[in-house]
Short mmCIF file of C-alpha atoms in Angstrom, two decimals:
data_model
loop_
_atom_site.label_atom_id
_atom_site.label_comp_id
_atom_site.label_asym_id
_atom_site.label_seq_id
_atom_site.Cartn_x
_atom_site.Cartn_y
_atom_site.Cartn_z
CA MET J 1218 -10.37 -20.61 -20.27
CA PRO J 1219 -10.41 -18.06 -17.39
CA PRO J 1220 -12.96 -15.24 -17.52
CA LYS J 1221 -11.78 -11.99 -19.05
CA ASP J 1222 -10.67 -9.20 -16.72
CA GLY J 1223 -12.23 -5.99 -18.01
CA LYS J 1224 -9.70 -3.76 -16.24
CA VAL J 1225 -6.80 -5.64 -17.80
CA GLU J 1226 -8.38 -5.41 -21.25
CA VAL J 1227 -8.82 -1.63 -20.92
CA ARG J 1228 -5.28 -1.22 -19.64
CA LEU J 1229 -3.88 -3.34 -22.45
CA GLU J 1230 -5.74 -1.32 -25.08
CA SER J 1231 -4.49 1.95 -23.57
CA LEU J 1232 -0.90 0.70 -23.42
CA ARG J 1233 -0.99 -0.38 -27.04
CA ALA J 1234 -2.26 3.07 -27.99
CA LEU J 1235 0.52 4.72 -25.98
CA ARG J 1236 3.19 2.60 -27.64
CA ARG J 1237 1.82 3.33 -31.12
CA ASN J 1238 1.72 7.05 -30.50
CA GLU J 1239 3.57 9.20 -27.98
CA LEU J 1240 5.32 6.86 -25.53
CA PRO J 1241 8.47 6.41 -27.69
CA ALA J 1242 8.79 10.20 -28.12
CA VAL J 1243 8.30 10.86 -24.39
CA MET J 1244 10.94 8.26 -23.50
CA ALA J 1245 13.35 9.75 -26.03
CA GLU J 1246 12.81 13.25 -24.61
CA ALA J 1247 13.39 12.00 -21.04
CA LEU J 1248 16.62 10.31 -22.10
CA ARG J 1249 17.80 13.44 -23.91
CA LEU J 1250 17.01 15.53 -20.83
CA TRP J 1251 19.15 13.18 -18.73
CA GLN J 1252 22.00 13.07 -21.26
CA GLU J 1253 22.14 16.87 -21.51
CA GLY J 1254 22.11 17.32 -17.73
CA HIS J 1255 24.06 16.03 -14.73
CA GLN J 1256 23.20 12.41 -15.56
CA PRO J 1257 22.33 11.22 -12.01
CA ALA J 1258 22.43 7.43 -11.64
CA ASP J 1259 19.46 7.61 -9.27
CA ILE J 1260 16.77 10.18 -8.58
CA ARG J 1261 16.43 11.08 -4.91
CA VAL J 1262 12.92 11.21 -3.45
CA ARG J 1263 12.64 12.41 0.14
CA ARG J 1264 11.07 9.97 2.60
CA ALA J 1265 8.64 12.65 3.79
CA TYR J 1266 6.95 12.36 0.38
CA LEU J 1267 6.35 8.64 0.87
CA ARG J 1268 5.70 8.03 4.55
CA ASN J 1269 4.73 9.65 7.81
CA ASP J 1270 7.29 10.20 10.54
CA LYS J 1271 4.85 8.68 13.01
CA ILE J 1272 3.02 5.43 12.35
CA GLU J 1273 -0.65 6.33 12.65
CA SER J 1274 -3.10 3.85 14.12
CA VAL J 1275 -5.46 2.13 11.65
CA GLU J 1276 -7.94 -0.37 13.08
CA ASP J 1277 -8.89 -2.25 9.90
CA GLU J 1278 -8.87 -2.08 6.10
CA ARG J 1279 -12.45 -0.80 5.94
CA LYS J 1280 -11.46 2.36 7.82
CA PRO J 1281 -8.25 3.51 6.12
CA LEU J 1282 -6.14 6.43 7.18
CA PRO J 1283 -7.99 9.71 6.49
CA MET J 1284 -6.74 11.43 3.35
CA GLU J 1285 -5.38 14.42 5.24
CA GLN J 1286 -3.19 12.11 7.38
CA ARG J 1287 -1.61 10.31 4.44
CA PRO J 1288 1.78 11.34 3.02
CA PRO J 1289 1.70 13.35 -0.25
CA ALA J 1290 2.48 10.40 -2.52
CA ALA J 1291 -0.45 8.33 -1.23
CA ARG J 1292 -2.81 11.24 -1.86
CA LEU J 1293 -1.92 11.11 -5.55
CA ILE J 1294 -3.24 7.57 -6.08
CA ALA J 1295 -6.10 7.79 -8.57
CA PRO J 1296 -7.48 5.50 -11.30
CA LYS J 1297 -7.26 8.40 -13.75
CA GLY J 1298 -5.15 11.50 -14.09
CA VAL J 1299 -1.43 12.12 -14.49
CA ALA J 1300 -0.60 14.13 -11.35
CA LEU J 1301 1.69 11.48 -9.86
CA LYS J 1302 3.69 10.78 -13.02
CA LEU J 1303 3.94 14.52 -13.77
CA HIS J 1304 5.26 15.24 -10.27
CA LEU J 1305 7.84 12.46 -10.47
CA MET J 1306 8.95 13.77 -13.86
CA LEU J 1307 9.36 17.20 -12.23
CA LEU J 1308 11.70 15.67 -9.64
CA PHE J 1309 13.58 13.85 -12.41
CA ALA J 1310 13.98 17.02 -14.48
CA ALA J 1311 15.06 19.02 -11.43
CA GLN J 1312 17.87 16.58 -10.63
CA CYS J 1313 19.04 16.48 -14.22
CA SER J 1314 19.36 20.28 -14.03
CA ALA J 1315 20.54 21.01 -10.46
CA LYS J 1316 23.07 19.42 -8.11
CA PRO J 1317 22.32 18.23 -4.54
CA GLY J 1318 21.51 21.14 -2.23
CA LYS J 1319 20.77 23.50 -5.11
CA MET J 1320 17.37 25.03 -5.87
CA TRP J 1321 15.81 24.59 -9.27
CA LYS J 1322 13.75 27.10 -11.13
CA ASN J 1323 11.41 25.37 -13.55
CA PRO J 1324 12.85 26.21 -16.99
CA TYR J 1325 10.22 24.43 -19.08
CA PRO J 1326 6.79 25.60 -20.20
CA VAL J 1327 3.72 23.39 -20.02
CA GLU J 1328 3.28 23.50 -23.81
CA PRO J 1329 5.95 23.35 -26.51
CA THR J 1330 7.33 26.68 -27.72
CA PRO J 1331 9.95 27.62 -30.34
CA GLN J 1332 12.20 28.80 -27.47
CA SER J 1333 12.11 25.59 -25.37
CA ASP J 1334 13.53 22.16 -26.20
CA HIS J 1335 11.40 20.54 -23.49
CA SER J 1336 7.84 20.87 -22.21
CA TRP J 1337 5.75 19.08 -19.60
CA MET J 1338 3.36 17.93 -22.28
CA GLY J 1339 6.33 16.43 -24.07
CA LEU J 1340 7.55 14.67 -20.93
CA THR J 1341 4.19 13.15 -20.01
CA ALA J 1342 2.54 10.27 -21.86
CA THR J 1343 -1.26 10.23 -21.78
CA VAL J 1344 -4.06 8.47 -23.59
CA ALA J 1345 -5.78 11.53 -25.04
CA LYS J 1346 -8.32 10.60 -27.71
CA TYR J 1347 -9.93 12.68 -30.43
CA HIS J 1348 -13.72 12.58 -30.09
CA GLY J 1349 -14.57 14.13 -33.41
CA PRO J 1350 -15.67 17.60 -34.60
CA GLY J 1351 -18.35 19.73 -33.00
CA ILE J 1352 -18.83 21.64 -29.77
CA GLN J 1353 -18.13 18.52 -27.66
CA GLY J 1354 -15.17 17.48 -29.76
CA ALA J 1355 -11.61 18.17 -28.78
CA SER J 1356 -8.29 17.43 -30.42
CA VAL J 1357 -5.75 15.06 -28.92
CA ALA J 1358 -3.54 18.03 -28.01
CA THR J 1359 -6.43 19.81 -26.30
CA ASN J 1360 -7.33 16.74 -24.26
CA LYS J 1361 -3.71 16.21 -23.22
CA ARG J 1362 -3.38 19.88 -22.28
CA ARG J 1363 -6.45 19.54 -20.08
CA GLN J 1364 -5.01 16.46 -18.34
CA VAL J 1365 -1.74 18.23 -17.58
CA THR J 1366 -3.60 21.34 -16.39
CA GLU J 1367 -5.77 19.25 -14.05
CA ALA J 1368 -2.65 17.52 -12.74
CA LEU J 1369 -1.07 20.87 -11.92
CA LYS J 1370 -4.19 21.91 -10.02
CA LYS J 1371 -3.98 18.68 -8.02
CA LEU J 1372 -0.31 19.31 -7.22
CA GLU J 1373 -1.09 22.90 -6.30
CA GLY J 1374 -3.79 21.70 -3.90
CA LEU J 1375 -1.22 19.51 -2.15
CA ASN J 1376 1.31 22.38 -1.96
CA LEU J 1377 3.75 20.60 -4.27
CA VAL J 1378 3.83 23.36 -6.91
CA ARG J 1379 3.04 27.07 -6.79
CA PRO J 1380 1.75 28.93 -9.89
CA THR J 1381 3.85 32.01 -10.62
CA LYS J 1382 0.88 33.91 -12.10
CA GLY J 1383 -1.55 33.30 -9.24
CA PRO J 1384 -3.75 30.46 -7.88
CA GLY J 1385 -5.08 28.06 -10.49
CA ARG J 1386 -2.84 29.40 -13.26
CA GLY J 1387 -0.12 26.76 -13.23
CA ARG J 1388 -0.37 26.33 -16.97
CA GLN J 1389 1.18 29.79 -17.33
CA GLY J 1390 4.17 28.87 -15.18
CA PHE J 1391 4.90 27.43 -11.73
CA ASP J 1392 7.61 26.78 -9.17
CA LEU J 1393 8.40 23.34 -7.78
CA LEU J 1394 8.00 23.16 -3.99
CA HIS J 1395 9.43 20.81 -1.35
CA GLU J 1396 7.92 17.34 -1.81
CA SER J 1397 6.95 17.04 1.86
CA GLY J 1398 3.91 19.18 1.06
CA LYS J 1399 4.59 21.36 4.13
CA SER J 1400 4.36 24.58 2.13
CA THR J 1401 1.33 26.85 2.41
CA PRO J 1402 -0.17 29.29 -0.09
CA ALA J 1403 1.32 32.10 2.00
CA ALA J 1404 4.76 30.55 2.52
CA GLY J 1405 6.18 28.15 -0.01
CA VAL J 1406 9.30 26.07 0.64
CA GLN J 1407 11.27 26.11 -2.61
CA TYR J 1408 12.39 22.70 -3.86
CA ALA J 1409 16.09 21.86 -3.69
CA VAL J 1410 17.71 18.57 -4.67
CA PRO J 1411 18.20 16.36 -1.56
CA THR J 1412 21.69 16.27 -0.08
CA ASP J 1413 23.57 13.21 1.17
CA VAL J 1414 22.59 13.85 4.81
CA GLU J 1415 18.83 13.88 4.16
CA PRO J 1416 16.69 10.73 4.32
CA PHE J 1417 15.71 9.86 0.78
CA VAL J 1418 14.91 6.93 -1.51
CA ASP J 1419 16.98 6.16 -4.61
CA VAL J 1420 14.89 5.62 -7.75
CA PRO J 1421 16.90 4.28 -10.72
CA ARG J 1422 17.07 6.81 -13.53
CA GLU J 1423 15.86 4.06 -15.92
CA PHE J 1424 12.52 4.22 -14.13
CA PHE J 1425 12.11 7.48 -16.06
CA THR J 1426 14.11 6.97 -19.24
CA GLU J 1427 12.76 3.46 -19.96
CA GLY J 1428 9.14 4.54 -19.45
CA TRP J 1429 8.18 2.75 -16.23
CA VAL J 1430 6.81 5.94 -14.69
CA GLN J 1431 4.55 6.29 -17.72
CA VAL J 1432 3.10 2.76 -17.99
CA LEU J 1433 2.72 1.56 -14.39
CA THR J 1434 -0.51 2.37 -12.57
CA THR J 1435 -0.40 4.87 -9.73
CA SER J 1436 -0.89 2.05 -7.20
CA GLU J 1437 2.03 0.12 -8.70
CA VAL J 1438 4.25 3.22 -8.67
CA ILE J 1439 3.49 4.08 -5.04
CA ALA J 1440 3.92 0.46 -3.94
CA LEU J 1441 7.23 0.28 -5.79
CA LEU J 1442 8.44 3.43 -4.02
CA MET J 1443 7.37 1.88 -0.71
CA TRP J 1444 9.46 -1.23 -1.42
CA LEU J 1445 12.47 0.87 -2.45
CA ASP J 1446 12.15 2.83 0.78
CA ALA J 1447 11.86 -0.29 2.92
CA LEU J 1448 14.81 -1.94 1.17
CA LYS J 1449 17.02 1.05 1.90
CA HIS J 1450 15.90 1.86 5.43
CA ASP J 1451 14.51 -1.38 6.87
CA SER J 1452 16.20 -4.32 5.15
CA ILE J 1453 16.92 -7.75 6.60
CA ALA J 1454 20.10 -9.80 6.24
CA THR J 1455 20.01 -13.31 4.79
CA SER J 1456 22.34 -16.27 4.55
CA ASP J 1457 23.71 -14.68 1.36
CA SER J 1458 25.88 -11.75 2.43
CA SER J 1459 25.11 -9.88 -0.80
CA LEU J 1460 21.33 -10.20 -0.45
CA PHE J 1461 19.10 -8.02 1.70
CA VAL J 1462 15.33 -8.34 1.66
CA THR J 1463 12.53 -6.40 3.30
CA ARG J 1464 8.94 -6.72 4.41
CA VAL J 1465 6.15 -4.29 5.24
CA THR J 1466 3.54 -5.21 7.83
CA SER J 1467 -0.07 -4.13 7.34
CA ALA J 1468 0.22 -1.72 10.29
CA VAL J 1469 3.21 0.03 8.70
CA ARG J 1470 1.71 -0.06 5.21
CA GLN J 1471 -1.44 1.66 6.39
CA GLY J 1472 -0.19 3.84 9.23
CA ALA J 1473 3.12 5.04 7.74
CA TYR J 1474 2.69 4.86 3.98
CA GLY J 1475 -1.07 5.44 3.93
CA LEU J 1476 -1.62 2.57 1.48
CA GLY J 1477 -4.52 0.15 1.29
CA ARG J 1478 -4.57 -3.55 0.58
CA GLU J 1479 -5.01 -2.97 -3.17
CA ALA J 1480 -1.68 -1.16 -3.35
CA TYR J 1481 0.04 -3.93 -1.41
CA GLU J 1482 -1.35 -6.60 -3.75
CA THR J 1483 0.47 -4.99 -6.68
CA HIS J 1484 3.53 -6.96 -5.58
CA GLN J 1485 2.09 -9.62 -7.91
CA GLN J 1486 2.31 -7.32 -10.94
CA LEU J 1487 5.70 -5.93 -9.94
CA ASP J 1488 7.01 -9.49 -9.61
CA ALA J 1489 5.53 -10.43 -13.00
CA PHE J 1490 7.18 -7.35 -14.54
CA GLN J 1491 10.45 -8.65 -13.00
CA LEU J 1492 11.08 -5.44 -11.07
CA LEU J 1493 10.80 -7.23 -7.72
CA ASP J 1494 11.52 -10.76 -6.55
CA VAL J 1495 8.78 -11.68 -4.07
CA LEU J 1496 9.99 -14.41 -1.75
CA ARG J 1497 7.50 -16.43 0.26
CA PRO J 1498 8.49 -18.05 3.57
CA GLU J 1499 9.03 -21.78 3.04
CA LYS J 1500 5.97 -22.86 5.04
CA ARG J 1501 3.60 -20.46 3.32
CA HIS J 1502 1.45 -21.62 0.41
CA ASP J 1503 0.68 -19.44 -2.61
CA ASP J 1504 -2.79 -18.74 -1.18
CA GLY J 1505 -1.27 -17.29 2.00
CA LYS J 1506 -2.08 -20.24 4.29
CA TRP J 1507 0.54 -21.85 6.51
CA GLN J 1508 1.68 -25.40 7.05
CA GLU J 1509 1.49 -26.41 10.72
CA PHE J 1510 0.07 -23.02 11.68
CA ALA J 1511 0.76 -21.92 15.26
CA GLN J 1512 0.05 -18.45 16.58
CA ASP J 1513 3.39 -18.21 18.37
CA SER J 1514 5.41 -19.68 15.53
CA SER J 1515 8.64 -17.82 14.79
CA ASP J 1516 8.15 -18.73 11.12
CA LEU J 1517 5.16 -16.41 10.77
CA ALA J 1518 6.32 -13.57 8.57
CA CYS J 1519 5.32 -11.32 5.70
CA HIS J 1520 6.41 -11.90 2.15
CA ARG J 1521 10.02 -10.87 1.65
CA VAL J 1522 10.88 -8.61 -1.25
CA THR J 1523 14.13 -7.74 -3.02
CA LEU J 1524 14.94 -5.93 -6.26
CA THR J 1525 15.43 -7.91 -9.45
CA PRO J 1526 18.88 -7.09 -10.88
CA ASP J 1527 18.69 -4.78 -13.92
CA GLY J 1528 14.90 -4.93 -13.88
CA PHE J 1529 14.49 -1.26 -14.79
CA SER J 1530 16.91 -1.38 -17.74
CA ARG J 1531 14.30 -2.91 -20.08
CA ASP J 1532 11.70 -1.14 -22.23
CA ALA J 1533 8.73 -0.76 -19.86
CA GLY J 1534 6.07 -0.71 -22.57
CA GLU J 1535 7.26 -3.96 -24.11
CA VAL J 1536 7.57 -5.75 -20.76
CA VAL J 1537 4.22 -4.64 -19.36
CA GLN J 1538 2.35 -5.36 -22.58
CA GLU J 1539 3.68 -8.92 -22.65
CA VAL J 1540 2.63 -9.51 -19.03
CA LEU J 1541 -0.83 -8.00 -19.58
CA GLN J 1542 -1.38 -10.20 -22.64
CA ARG J 1543 -0.46 -13.27 -20.60
CA ARG J 1544 -2.71 -12.12 -17.76
CA ASP J 1545 -5.56 -11.60 -20.22
CA ALA J 1546 -5.10 -15.10 -21.64
CA ARG J 1547 -4.32 -17.09 -18.49
CA GLY J 1548 -5.91 -15.07 -15.71
CA ASP J 1549 -2.83 -14.86 -13.49
CA TRP J 1550 0.18 -12.61 -12.96
CA SER J 1551 3.12 -14.67 -14.14
CA ARG J 1552 6.56 -14.26 -15.61
CA PRO J 1553 7.52 -15.59 -19.05
CA PRO J 1554 8.31 -19.31 -19.17
CA PHE J 1555 11.83 -20.07 -17.92
CA ALA J 1556 12.28 -16.47 -16.75
CA HIS J 1557 15.27 -16.19 -14.44
CA ARG J 1558 14.53 -15.71 -10.77
CA ARG J 1559 17.54 -14.70 -8.72
CA TYR J 1560 16.59 -16.43 -5.48
CA TRP J 1561 14.12 -19.26 -5.05
CA LYS J 1562 14.83 -19.91 -1.39
CA ILE J 1563 16.60 -17.91 1.27
CA SER J 1564 17.34 -18.29 4.96
CA LEU J 1565 16.77 -15.32 7.23
CA HIS J 1566 18.97 -14.59 10.21
CA LYS J 1567 17.27 -15.70 13.42
CA SER J 1568 17.37 -12.23 14.97
CA GLU J 1569 15.35 -10.79 12.09
CA GLN J 1570 13.35 -8.47 14.31
CA GLY J 1571 16.41 -6.84 15.85
CA ALA J 1572 18.45 -3.86 14.79
CA ASP J 1573 21.51 -6.08 14.13
CA ASP J 1574 19.98 -7.22 10.83
CA LEU J 1575 19.35 -3.73 9.51
CA ARG J 1576 21.57 -1.88 7.10
CA ASP J 1577 23.20 1.43 8.00
CA GLY J 1578 22.01 1.20 11.62
CA ALA J 1579 18.44 2.20 10.72
CA THR J 1580 15.61 1.86 13.22
CA SER J 1581 13.30 -0.96 12.15
CA ASP J 1582 9.57 -0.56 11.66
CA ILE J 1583 9.12 -3.34 14.22
CA ASP J 1584 10.89 -1.16 16.80
CA LEU J 1585 8.83 1.87 15.79
CA LEU J 1586 5.61 -0.09 16.23
CA ARG J 1587 6.70 -1.21 19.68
CA LYS J 1588 7.63 2.38 20.53
CA HIS J 1589 4.12 3.55 19.67
CA GLY J 1590 2.54 0.67 21.59
CA MET J 1591 0.99 -0.95 18.53
CA VAL J 1592 0.41 -4.63 17.82
CA VAL J 1593 2.40 -5.98 14.89
CA ASP J 1594 0.33 -7.76 12.25
CA SER J 1595 2.76 -10.24 10.72
CA HIS J 1596 0.33 -12.20 8.55
CA GLU J 1597 0.55 -10.13 5.36
#
């Protein structure tokens, strides 16, 4: 029997608690918010939130991109706290309420009131425990309120929200700012829903209404957004005309998205959750080693990734709990027995590093790396 993974056990316990308590209510409120609004099929997230315009140089994994050089999303990765999920729920709520190009004034209070059908506490699922009576004790509601308040302070520090009552008072009301984080305390850029001409990533609305934003870790969420971005803006054609896949080199992952190796490795979980299909090159073993390795081999390539059809349409809590239980028992990230996998083997077009294989005429990350005079690491 494989040794127990303490992190998985803690995560599994927290997920079970969420599903027993507030997760169903939060999912129901998110769905009602969508049904009452414009019902967007996808939520648009601007690329500036996810990646830098310029690919910064990172020498090795032990010296990652400085925090101040990372895009806003990467700065929200944290083992604890709800800043990332709260901010994504803000974008979701904004696009349920306002059309592309229109600004959105936050209509919801942080805490429930008789006058408001929605609140940010009601749209955020947290594990907030009651520690008993006494000076140190706090109710579940108090603990959750503190988590949301701390999240707002984090978002304020990154210039993603602006308190309407003054610095540090986001709990009393705030405005949503442009997700690029380019605002300043003196001059805020009001958020408006992205238009068709802006570069953005499409996040399925089920990511919010089926609870994925609530139950995935921050590293999994950011990595998933990276893959969605790469699939839209840097995809590669295959022998199947309906299938496009993508890859992200370590140089791009670190220098553009500001993500470390740990975030990249979450492709194992995302594949097990059946949100992504991770496709290994035919000559690459599961451990990453190559058959007939040659430094100049044209077969050397990163893992290829594509979306699993209808992956987001399932109940996130149920899916993730099943995978975590299997991981806890077996020690690996695996899908259920006989789970359908859309593509076991694919053939890439030979000119995979050229612009001819890209969708919508986008400039590839390979070309950007060459432009900046950087060496491409293709072994990830």
